[in-house]
Amino acid sequence: MKILVFLALLGLHSAAAVTHSLKYFYTASSQVPNFPEFVAVGMVDDVEMIHYDSNTMTAEAKQDWMKAVTAGDSQYMERQTGGLRGTQQSFKANIDIAKQRFNQTGGVHIYQYMYGCEWDDETQEVNGLRQIGYDGEDFLLFDLKTETWIAPKPQAEITKHKLDNDQAGNAYRKNYLSQICVEWLKKYVNYGRSSLMRTERPSTHSLLQKTPSSPVSCFATGFYPDRADMFWTKDGHQIHEDVERGEILPNHDGSFQMSVELDLSKVAPEDWRKYECVFQLAGVKDITIKLDKTVIRSNEGSSDFPLGAVIGGGVVLLLLVVGIIGYFLWKKQIYLI
């Protein structure tokens, strides 16, 4: 899995509510205009809980419930800030090393490191994740079972051999992913339950069409969390042909929006009644809209067609894809590649 793709799809996994995740992302960048050279983010169930970047040089809690997590440790944020300042320098050095490995000089380059765990609170199944990416492609991946590293790129072989020889470090990394990370995840979920478990139905769920010959877009906005799904069905069965699914995008108020288009060029008028758009969100009854000309909103002669919100959300997502980048626990981590 390409790490940049992974970042873009953070909100597109199953709507199952029993699987929780704790993930940290570090990103160092080179020559990206108007963007910090280093950003670190920690996320619980894909909700940002802590943030650091090279502009502010300060670790910041992003959720109110984090105050309860750190209530017994007044120096918690100070320690994270100090550690991340050191990590920032190491990651800057990593970009220089990677550029040498790939025989590169200038230009835009991005080095990323992601790690964390997933926990199913029903089956108790645990899954650990740890991988490194460079310029949008996998560079190194940690095999939790064998406690060894996989190098998809020849330029990563040097680092792979160095890390494979660090048996004590790899044993620690496995223990962190399968034990320590899960303990922290359960703690975060417990403190943030009221926020992390809340669900909100879409404030708007409608059919949109730019022109009579354009695809029909099923649009939903104002829902929470982002673990939602929306699709078209024909005669009650989900279809994929002639369907284009959009990404889940954040709104300015913390809620989310999404859309899924249906190309009508192959749909006979008499078959319209066979099609429905279905929106699914855990804890909420499925919401459906039948394909009906009388309920389709168009922008022809109207100024309230909400495609601007969709386009604006795409810009926000682009910033998030660049900016969703990782976070702390610097002890025993990988810095110099």
Short mmCIF file of C-alpha atoms in Angstrom, two decimals, residues 198 200 203 221-224 249-257:
data_model
loop_
_atom_site.label_atom_id
_atom_site.label_comp_id
_atom_site.label_asym_id
_atom_site.label_seq_id
_atom_site.Cartn_x
_atom_site.Cartn_y
_atom_site.Cartn_z
CA ARG A 198 -20.91 10.02 18.55
CA GLU A 200 -24.70 12.39 13.39
CA SER A 203 -27.98 17.28 7.43
CA THR A 221 -23.06 16.33 4.09
CA GLY A 222 -23.05 17.08 7.80
CA PHE A 223 -22.54 13.48 8.96
CA TYR A 224 -20.13 12.22 11.64
CA LEU A 249 -14.07 15.23 2.77
CA PRO A 250 -14.04 17.34 5.95
CA ASN A 251 -16.38 20.29 6.46
CA HIS A 252 -15.36 23.44 8.34
CA ASP A 253 -17.50 22.44 11.34
CA GLY A 254 -15.81 19.05 11.85
CA SER A 255 -18.49 17.03 10.07
CA PHE A 256 -17.98 15.31 6.71
CA GLN A 257 -19.34 15.18 3.18
#
